[in-house]
PDB file of C-alpha atoms in Angstrom:
ATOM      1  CA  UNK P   1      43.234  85.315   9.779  1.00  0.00           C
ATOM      2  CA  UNK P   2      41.685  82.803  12.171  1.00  0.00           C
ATOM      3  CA  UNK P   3      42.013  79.201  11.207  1.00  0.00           C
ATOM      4  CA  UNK P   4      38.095  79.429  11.064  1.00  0.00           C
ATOM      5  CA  UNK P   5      38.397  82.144   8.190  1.00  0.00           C
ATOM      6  CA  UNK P   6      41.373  79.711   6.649  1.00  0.00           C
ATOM      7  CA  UNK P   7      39.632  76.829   6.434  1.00  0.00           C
ATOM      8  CA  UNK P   8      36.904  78.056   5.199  1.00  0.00           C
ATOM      9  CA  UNK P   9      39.113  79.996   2.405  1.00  0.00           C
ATOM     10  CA  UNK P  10      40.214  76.707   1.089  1.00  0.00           C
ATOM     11  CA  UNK P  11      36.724  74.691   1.366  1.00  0.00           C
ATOM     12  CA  UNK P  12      35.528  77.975  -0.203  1.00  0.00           C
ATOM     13  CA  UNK P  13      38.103  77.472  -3.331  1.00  0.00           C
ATOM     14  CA  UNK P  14      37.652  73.427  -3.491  1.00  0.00           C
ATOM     15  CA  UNK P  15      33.631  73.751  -3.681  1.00  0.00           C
ATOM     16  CA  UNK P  16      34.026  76.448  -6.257  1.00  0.00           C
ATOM     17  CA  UNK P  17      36.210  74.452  -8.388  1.00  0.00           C
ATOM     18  CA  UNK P  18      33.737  71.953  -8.177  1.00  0.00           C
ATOM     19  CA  UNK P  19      31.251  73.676  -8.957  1.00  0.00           C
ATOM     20  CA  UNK P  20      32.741  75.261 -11.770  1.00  0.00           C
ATOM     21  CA  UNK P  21      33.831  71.767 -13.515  1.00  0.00           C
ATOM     22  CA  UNK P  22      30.248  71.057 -14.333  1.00  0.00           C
ATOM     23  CA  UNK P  23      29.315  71.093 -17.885  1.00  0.00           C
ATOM     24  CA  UNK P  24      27.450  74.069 -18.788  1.00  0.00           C
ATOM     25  CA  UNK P  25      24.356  71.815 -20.701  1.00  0.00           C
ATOM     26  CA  UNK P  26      24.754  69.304 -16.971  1.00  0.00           C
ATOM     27  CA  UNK P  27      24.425  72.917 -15.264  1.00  0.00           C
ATOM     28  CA  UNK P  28      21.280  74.139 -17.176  1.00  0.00           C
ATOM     29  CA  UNK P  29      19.753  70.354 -16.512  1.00  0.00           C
ATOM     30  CA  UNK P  30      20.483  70.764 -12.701  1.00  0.00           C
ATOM     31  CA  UNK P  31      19.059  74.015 -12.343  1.00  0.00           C
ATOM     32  CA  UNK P  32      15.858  73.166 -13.885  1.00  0.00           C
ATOM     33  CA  UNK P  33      15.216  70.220 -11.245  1.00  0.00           C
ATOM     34  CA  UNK P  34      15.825  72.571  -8.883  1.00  0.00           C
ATOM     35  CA  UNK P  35      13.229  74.712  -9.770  1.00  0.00           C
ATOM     36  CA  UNK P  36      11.022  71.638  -9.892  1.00  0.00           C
ATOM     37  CA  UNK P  37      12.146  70.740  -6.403  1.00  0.00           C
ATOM     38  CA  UNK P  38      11.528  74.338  -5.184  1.00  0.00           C
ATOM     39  CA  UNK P  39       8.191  75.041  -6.856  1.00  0.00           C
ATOM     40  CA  UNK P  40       6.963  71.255  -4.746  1.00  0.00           C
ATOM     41  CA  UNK P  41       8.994  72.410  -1.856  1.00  0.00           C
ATOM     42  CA  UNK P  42       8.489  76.200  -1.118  1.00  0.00           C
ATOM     43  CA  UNK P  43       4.979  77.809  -0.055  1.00  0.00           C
ATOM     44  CA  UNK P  44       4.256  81.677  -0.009  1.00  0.00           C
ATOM     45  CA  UNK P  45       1.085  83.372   0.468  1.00  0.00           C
ATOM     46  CA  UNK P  46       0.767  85.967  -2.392  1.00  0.00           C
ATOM     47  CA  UNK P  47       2.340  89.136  -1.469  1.00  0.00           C
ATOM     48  CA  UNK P  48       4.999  87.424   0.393  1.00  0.00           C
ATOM     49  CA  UNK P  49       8.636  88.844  -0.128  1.00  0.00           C
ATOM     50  CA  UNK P  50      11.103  86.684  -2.406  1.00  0.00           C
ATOM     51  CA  UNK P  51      14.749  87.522  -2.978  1.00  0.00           C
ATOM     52  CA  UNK P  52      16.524  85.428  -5.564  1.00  0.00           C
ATOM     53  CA  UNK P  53      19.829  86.224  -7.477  1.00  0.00           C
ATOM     54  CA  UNK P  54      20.533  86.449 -11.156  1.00  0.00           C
ATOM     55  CA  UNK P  55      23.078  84.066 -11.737  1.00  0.00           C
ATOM     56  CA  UNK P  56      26.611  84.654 -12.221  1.00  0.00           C
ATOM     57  CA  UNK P  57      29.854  82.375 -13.339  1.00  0.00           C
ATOM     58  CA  UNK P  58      28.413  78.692 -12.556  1.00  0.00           C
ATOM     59  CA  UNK P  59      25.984  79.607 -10.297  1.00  0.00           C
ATOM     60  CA  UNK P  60      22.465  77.436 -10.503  1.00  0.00           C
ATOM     61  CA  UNK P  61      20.115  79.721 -12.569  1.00  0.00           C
ATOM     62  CA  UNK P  62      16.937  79.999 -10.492  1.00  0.00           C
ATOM     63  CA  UNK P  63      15.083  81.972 -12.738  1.00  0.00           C
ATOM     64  CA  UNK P  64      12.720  79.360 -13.573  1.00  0.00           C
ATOM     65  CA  UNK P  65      12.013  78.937  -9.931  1.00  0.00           C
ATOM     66  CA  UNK P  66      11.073  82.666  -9.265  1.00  0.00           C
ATOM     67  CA  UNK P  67       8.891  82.837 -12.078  1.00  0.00           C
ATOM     68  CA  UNK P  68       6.845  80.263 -10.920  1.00  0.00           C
ATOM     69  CA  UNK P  69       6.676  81.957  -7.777  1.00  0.00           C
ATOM     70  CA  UNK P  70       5.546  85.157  -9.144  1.00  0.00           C
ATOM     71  CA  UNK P  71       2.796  83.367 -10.968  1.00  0.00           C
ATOM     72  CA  UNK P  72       1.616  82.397  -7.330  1.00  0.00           C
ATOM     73  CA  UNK P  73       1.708  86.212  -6.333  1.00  0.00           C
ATOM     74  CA  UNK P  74       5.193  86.928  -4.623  1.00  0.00           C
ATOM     75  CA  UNK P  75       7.047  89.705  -5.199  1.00  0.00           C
ATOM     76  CA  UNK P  76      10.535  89.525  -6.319  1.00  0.00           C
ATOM     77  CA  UNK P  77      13.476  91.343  -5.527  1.00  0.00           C
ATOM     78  CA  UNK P  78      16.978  90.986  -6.376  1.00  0.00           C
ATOM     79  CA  UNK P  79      20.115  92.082  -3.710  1.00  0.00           C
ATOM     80  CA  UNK P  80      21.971  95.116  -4.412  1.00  0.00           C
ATOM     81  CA  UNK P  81      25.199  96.121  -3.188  1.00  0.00           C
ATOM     82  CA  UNK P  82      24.913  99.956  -2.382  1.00  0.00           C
ATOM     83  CA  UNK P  83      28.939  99.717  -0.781  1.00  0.00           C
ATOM     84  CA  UNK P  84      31.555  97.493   0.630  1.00  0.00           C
ATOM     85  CA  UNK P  85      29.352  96.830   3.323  1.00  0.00           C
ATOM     86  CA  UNK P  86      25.923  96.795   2.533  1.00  0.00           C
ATOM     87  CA  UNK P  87      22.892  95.299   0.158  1.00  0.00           C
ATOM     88  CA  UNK P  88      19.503  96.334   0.040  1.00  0.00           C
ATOM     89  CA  UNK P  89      16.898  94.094  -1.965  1.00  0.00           C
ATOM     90  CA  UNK P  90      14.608  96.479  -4.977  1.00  0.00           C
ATOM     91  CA  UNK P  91      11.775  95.354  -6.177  1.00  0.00           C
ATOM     92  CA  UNK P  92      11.916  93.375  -9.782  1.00  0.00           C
ATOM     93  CA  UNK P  93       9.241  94.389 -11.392  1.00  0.00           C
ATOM     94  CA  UNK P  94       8.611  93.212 -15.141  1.00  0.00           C
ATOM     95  CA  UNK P  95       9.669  95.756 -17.847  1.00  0.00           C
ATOM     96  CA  UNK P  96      11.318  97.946 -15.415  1.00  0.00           C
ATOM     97  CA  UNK P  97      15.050  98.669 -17.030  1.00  0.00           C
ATOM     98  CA  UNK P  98      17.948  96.755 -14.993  1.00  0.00           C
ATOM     99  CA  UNK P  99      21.258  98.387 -15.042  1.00  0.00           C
ATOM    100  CA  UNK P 100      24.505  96.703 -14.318  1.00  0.00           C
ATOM    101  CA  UNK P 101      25.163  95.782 -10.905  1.00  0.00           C
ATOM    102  CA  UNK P 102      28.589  94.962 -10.685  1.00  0.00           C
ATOM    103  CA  UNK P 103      30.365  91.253 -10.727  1.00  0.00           C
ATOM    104  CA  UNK P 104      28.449  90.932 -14.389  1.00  0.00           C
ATOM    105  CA  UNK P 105      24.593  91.396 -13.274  1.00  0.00           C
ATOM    106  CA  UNK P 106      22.127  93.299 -13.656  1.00  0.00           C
ATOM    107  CA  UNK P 107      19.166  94.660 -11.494  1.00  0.00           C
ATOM    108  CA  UNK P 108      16.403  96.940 -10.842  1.00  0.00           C
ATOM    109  CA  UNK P 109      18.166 100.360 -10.639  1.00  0.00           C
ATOM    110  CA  UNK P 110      17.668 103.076  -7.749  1.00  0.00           C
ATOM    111  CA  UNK P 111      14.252 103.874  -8.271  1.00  0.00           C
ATOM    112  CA  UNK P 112      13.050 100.303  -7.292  1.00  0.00           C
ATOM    113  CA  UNK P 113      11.503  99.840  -3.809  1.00  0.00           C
ATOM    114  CA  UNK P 114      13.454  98.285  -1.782  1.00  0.00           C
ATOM    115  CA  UNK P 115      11.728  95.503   0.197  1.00  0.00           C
ATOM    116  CA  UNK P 116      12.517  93.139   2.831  1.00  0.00           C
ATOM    117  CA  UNK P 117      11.985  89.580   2.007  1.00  0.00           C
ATOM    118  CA  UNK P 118      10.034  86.843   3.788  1.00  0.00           C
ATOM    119  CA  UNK P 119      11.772  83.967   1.669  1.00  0.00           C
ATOM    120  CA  UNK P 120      15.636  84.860   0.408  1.00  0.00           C
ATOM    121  CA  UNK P 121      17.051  82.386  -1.878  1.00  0.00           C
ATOM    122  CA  UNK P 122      20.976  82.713  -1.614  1.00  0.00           C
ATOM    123  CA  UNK P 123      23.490  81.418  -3.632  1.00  0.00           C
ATOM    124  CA  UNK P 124      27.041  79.820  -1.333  1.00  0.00           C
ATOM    125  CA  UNK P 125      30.360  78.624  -1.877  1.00  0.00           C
ATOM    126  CA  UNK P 126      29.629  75.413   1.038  1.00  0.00           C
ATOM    127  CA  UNK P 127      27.253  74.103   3.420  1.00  0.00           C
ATOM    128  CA  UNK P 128      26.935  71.378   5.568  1.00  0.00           C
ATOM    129  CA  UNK P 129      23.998  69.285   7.004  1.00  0.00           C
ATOM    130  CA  UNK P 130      23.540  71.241   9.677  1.00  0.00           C
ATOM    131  CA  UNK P 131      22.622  74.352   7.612  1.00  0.00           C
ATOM    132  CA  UNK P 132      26.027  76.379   8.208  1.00  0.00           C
ATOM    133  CA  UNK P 133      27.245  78.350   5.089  1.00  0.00           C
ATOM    134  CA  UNK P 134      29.744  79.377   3.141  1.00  0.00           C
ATOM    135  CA  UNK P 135      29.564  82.656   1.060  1.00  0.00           C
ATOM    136  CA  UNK P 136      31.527  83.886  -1.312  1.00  0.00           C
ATOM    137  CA  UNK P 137      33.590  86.128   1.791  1.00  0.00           C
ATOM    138  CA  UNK P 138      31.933  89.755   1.846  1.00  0.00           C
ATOM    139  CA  UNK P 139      29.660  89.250   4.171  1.00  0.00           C
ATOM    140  CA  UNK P 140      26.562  91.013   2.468  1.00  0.00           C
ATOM    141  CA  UNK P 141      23.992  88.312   3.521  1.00  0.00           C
ATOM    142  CA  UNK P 142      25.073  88.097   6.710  1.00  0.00           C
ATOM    143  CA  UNK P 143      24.838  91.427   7.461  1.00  0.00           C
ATOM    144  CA  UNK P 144      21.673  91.857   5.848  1.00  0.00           C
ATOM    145  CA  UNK P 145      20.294  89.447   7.702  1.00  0.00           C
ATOM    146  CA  UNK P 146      21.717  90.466  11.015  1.00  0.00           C
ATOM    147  CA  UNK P 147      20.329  93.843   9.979  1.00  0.00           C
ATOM    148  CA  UNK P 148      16.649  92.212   9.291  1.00  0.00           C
ATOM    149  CA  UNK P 149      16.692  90.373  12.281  1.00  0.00           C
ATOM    150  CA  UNK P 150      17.235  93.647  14.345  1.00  0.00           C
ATOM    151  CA  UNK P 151      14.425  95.125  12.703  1.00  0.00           C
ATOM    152  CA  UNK P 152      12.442  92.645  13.953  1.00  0.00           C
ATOM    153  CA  UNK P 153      12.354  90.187  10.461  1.00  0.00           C
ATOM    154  CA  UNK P 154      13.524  86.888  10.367  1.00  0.00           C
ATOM    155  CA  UNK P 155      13.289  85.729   6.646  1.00  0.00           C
ATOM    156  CA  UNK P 156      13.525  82.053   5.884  1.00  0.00           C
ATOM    157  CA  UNK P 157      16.838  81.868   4.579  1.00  0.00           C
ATOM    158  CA  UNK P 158      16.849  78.917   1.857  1.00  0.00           C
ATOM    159  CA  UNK P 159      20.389  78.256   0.471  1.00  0.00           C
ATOM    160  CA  UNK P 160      21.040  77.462  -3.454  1.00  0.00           C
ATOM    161  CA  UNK P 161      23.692  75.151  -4.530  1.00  0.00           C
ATOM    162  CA  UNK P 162      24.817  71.735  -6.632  1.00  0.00           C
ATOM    163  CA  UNK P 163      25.133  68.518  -4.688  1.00  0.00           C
ATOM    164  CA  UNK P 164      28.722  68.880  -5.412  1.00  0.00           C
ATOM    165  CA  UNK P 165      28.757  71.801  -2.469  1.00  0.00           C
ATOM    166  CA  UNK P 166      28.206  69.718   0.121  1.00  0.00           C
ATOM    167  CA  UNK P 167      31.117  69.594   2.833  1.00  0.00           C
ATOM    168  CA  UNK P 168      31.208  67.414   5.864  1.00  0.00           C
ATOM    169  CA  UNK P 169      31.322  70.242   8.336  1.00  0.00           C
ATOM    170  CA  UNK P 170      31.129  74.202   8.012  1.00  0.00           C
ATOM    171  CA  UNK P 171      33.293  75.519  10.452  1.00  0.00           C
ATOM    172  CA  UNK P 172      30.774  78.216  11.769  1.00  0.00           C
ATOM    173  CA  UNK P 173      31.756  81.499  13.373  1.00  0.00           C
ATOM    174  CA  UNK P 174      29.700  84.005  15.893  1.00  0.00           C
ATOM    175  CA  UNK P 175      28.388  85.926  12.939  1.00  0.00           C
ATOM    176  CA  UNK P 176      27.476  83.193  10.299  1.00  0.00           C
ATOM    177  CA  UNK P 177      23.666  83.055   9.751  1.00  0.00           C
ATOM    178  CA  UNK P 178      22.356  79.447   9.254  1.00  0.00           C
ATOM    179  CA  UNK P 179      20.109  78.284   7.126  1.00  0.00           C
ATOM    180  CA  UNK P 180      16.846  77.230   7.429  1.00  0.00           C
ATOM    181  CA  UNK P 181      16.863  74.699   4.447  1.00  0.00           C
ATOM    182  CA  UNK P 182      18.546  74.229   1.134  1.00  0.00           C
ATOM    183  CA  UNK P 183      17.822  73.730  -2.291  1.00  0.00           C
ATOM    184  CA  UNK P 184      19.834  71.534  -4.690  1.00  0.00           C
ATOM    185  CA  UNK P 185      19.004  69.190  -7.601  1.00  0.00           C
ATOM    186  CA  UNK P 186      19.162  66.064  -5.539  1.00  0.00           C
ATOM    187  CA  UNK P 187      15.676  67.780  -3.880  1.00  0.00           C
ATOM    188  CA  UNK P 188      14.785  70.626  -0.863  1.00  0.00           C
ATOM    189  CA  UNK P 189      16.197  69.649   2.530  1.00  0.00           C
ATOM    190  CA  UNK P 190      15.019  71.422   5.693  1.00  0.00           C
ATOM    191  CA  UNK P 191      17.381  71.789   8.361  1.00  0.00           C
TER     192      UNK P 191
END
């Protein structure tokens, strides 16, 4: 393991942890200003692409945030992991049945479109103030994106997390994606 992929194993664990130690009622509190800070911050035309996440272990819960962006006329989708190395994005569509999607979730099942999104909101371990990321250490988004980019797409990639994710510095590696702005309670930062 490279002292890259070490480091960012233990910033990884220690934002985590930190995340984790907020209060469930603080967490529900936090996540609604951020949906107040997104739905001030974030601009779509209707028909425009969003991916979001359902939320899972202390993750912020941005449901809130892409309903109000449906209301405006975006189209959600939600990633799905097809295999160890790859997510697609289906179409959420409302009263369409989700089925379990692994790690405790649940989305749009196979015979959702899949789309490619214009706007992906992405939950992370870390990030810095230069944009760099931490995931959780699969690599989906990354790849994804890398994927999208090829294809000619370049999504704006807008990162979710707590204040208490912040790091100092991300240490960044050839195939880490950056991103273009994030979204916390404190307010919507572009990088």
């Amino acid at each position: 393991m490279s002292g890259a992929a070490v480091e960012k194993a233990r910033l990884r664990a220690e934002r985590l942890a930190a995340r984790d130690a907020i209060p469930p009622a603080d967490r529900i509190e936090k996540s609604l200003l951020m949906a107040e800070h997104g739905q001030e911050a974030l601009t779509c035309p209707p028909g425009a692409v969003v991916s979001g996440f359902s939320p899972i272990r202390s993750e912020a819960d941005i449901r809130p945030l892409m309903a109000a962006l449906k209301a405006r006329g975006a189209r959600l989708c939600l990633p799905v992991i097809l295999d160890k190395e790859t997510i697609v994005f289906r179409e959420l569509v409302a009263g369409a049945e989700l089925v379990p999607m692994g790690f405790g979730t649940f989305g749009p099942g196979p015979e959702a479109q899949v789309l490619e999104p214009d706007l992906m909101l992405m939950p992370l371990a870390a990030f810095d103030a230069h944009g760099q990321r931490i995931g959780y250490g699969g690599g989906y988004y990354d790849r994804a994106i890398d994927r999208m980019h090829k294809k000619g797409s370049a999504p704006q990639l807008i990162g979710i997390a707590f204040d208490c994710q912040e790091v100092a510095s991300v240490p960044a590696e050839i195939h880490d994606m950056r991103l273009h702005a994030i979204l916390t309670e404190s307010g919507f930062r572009r990088f």
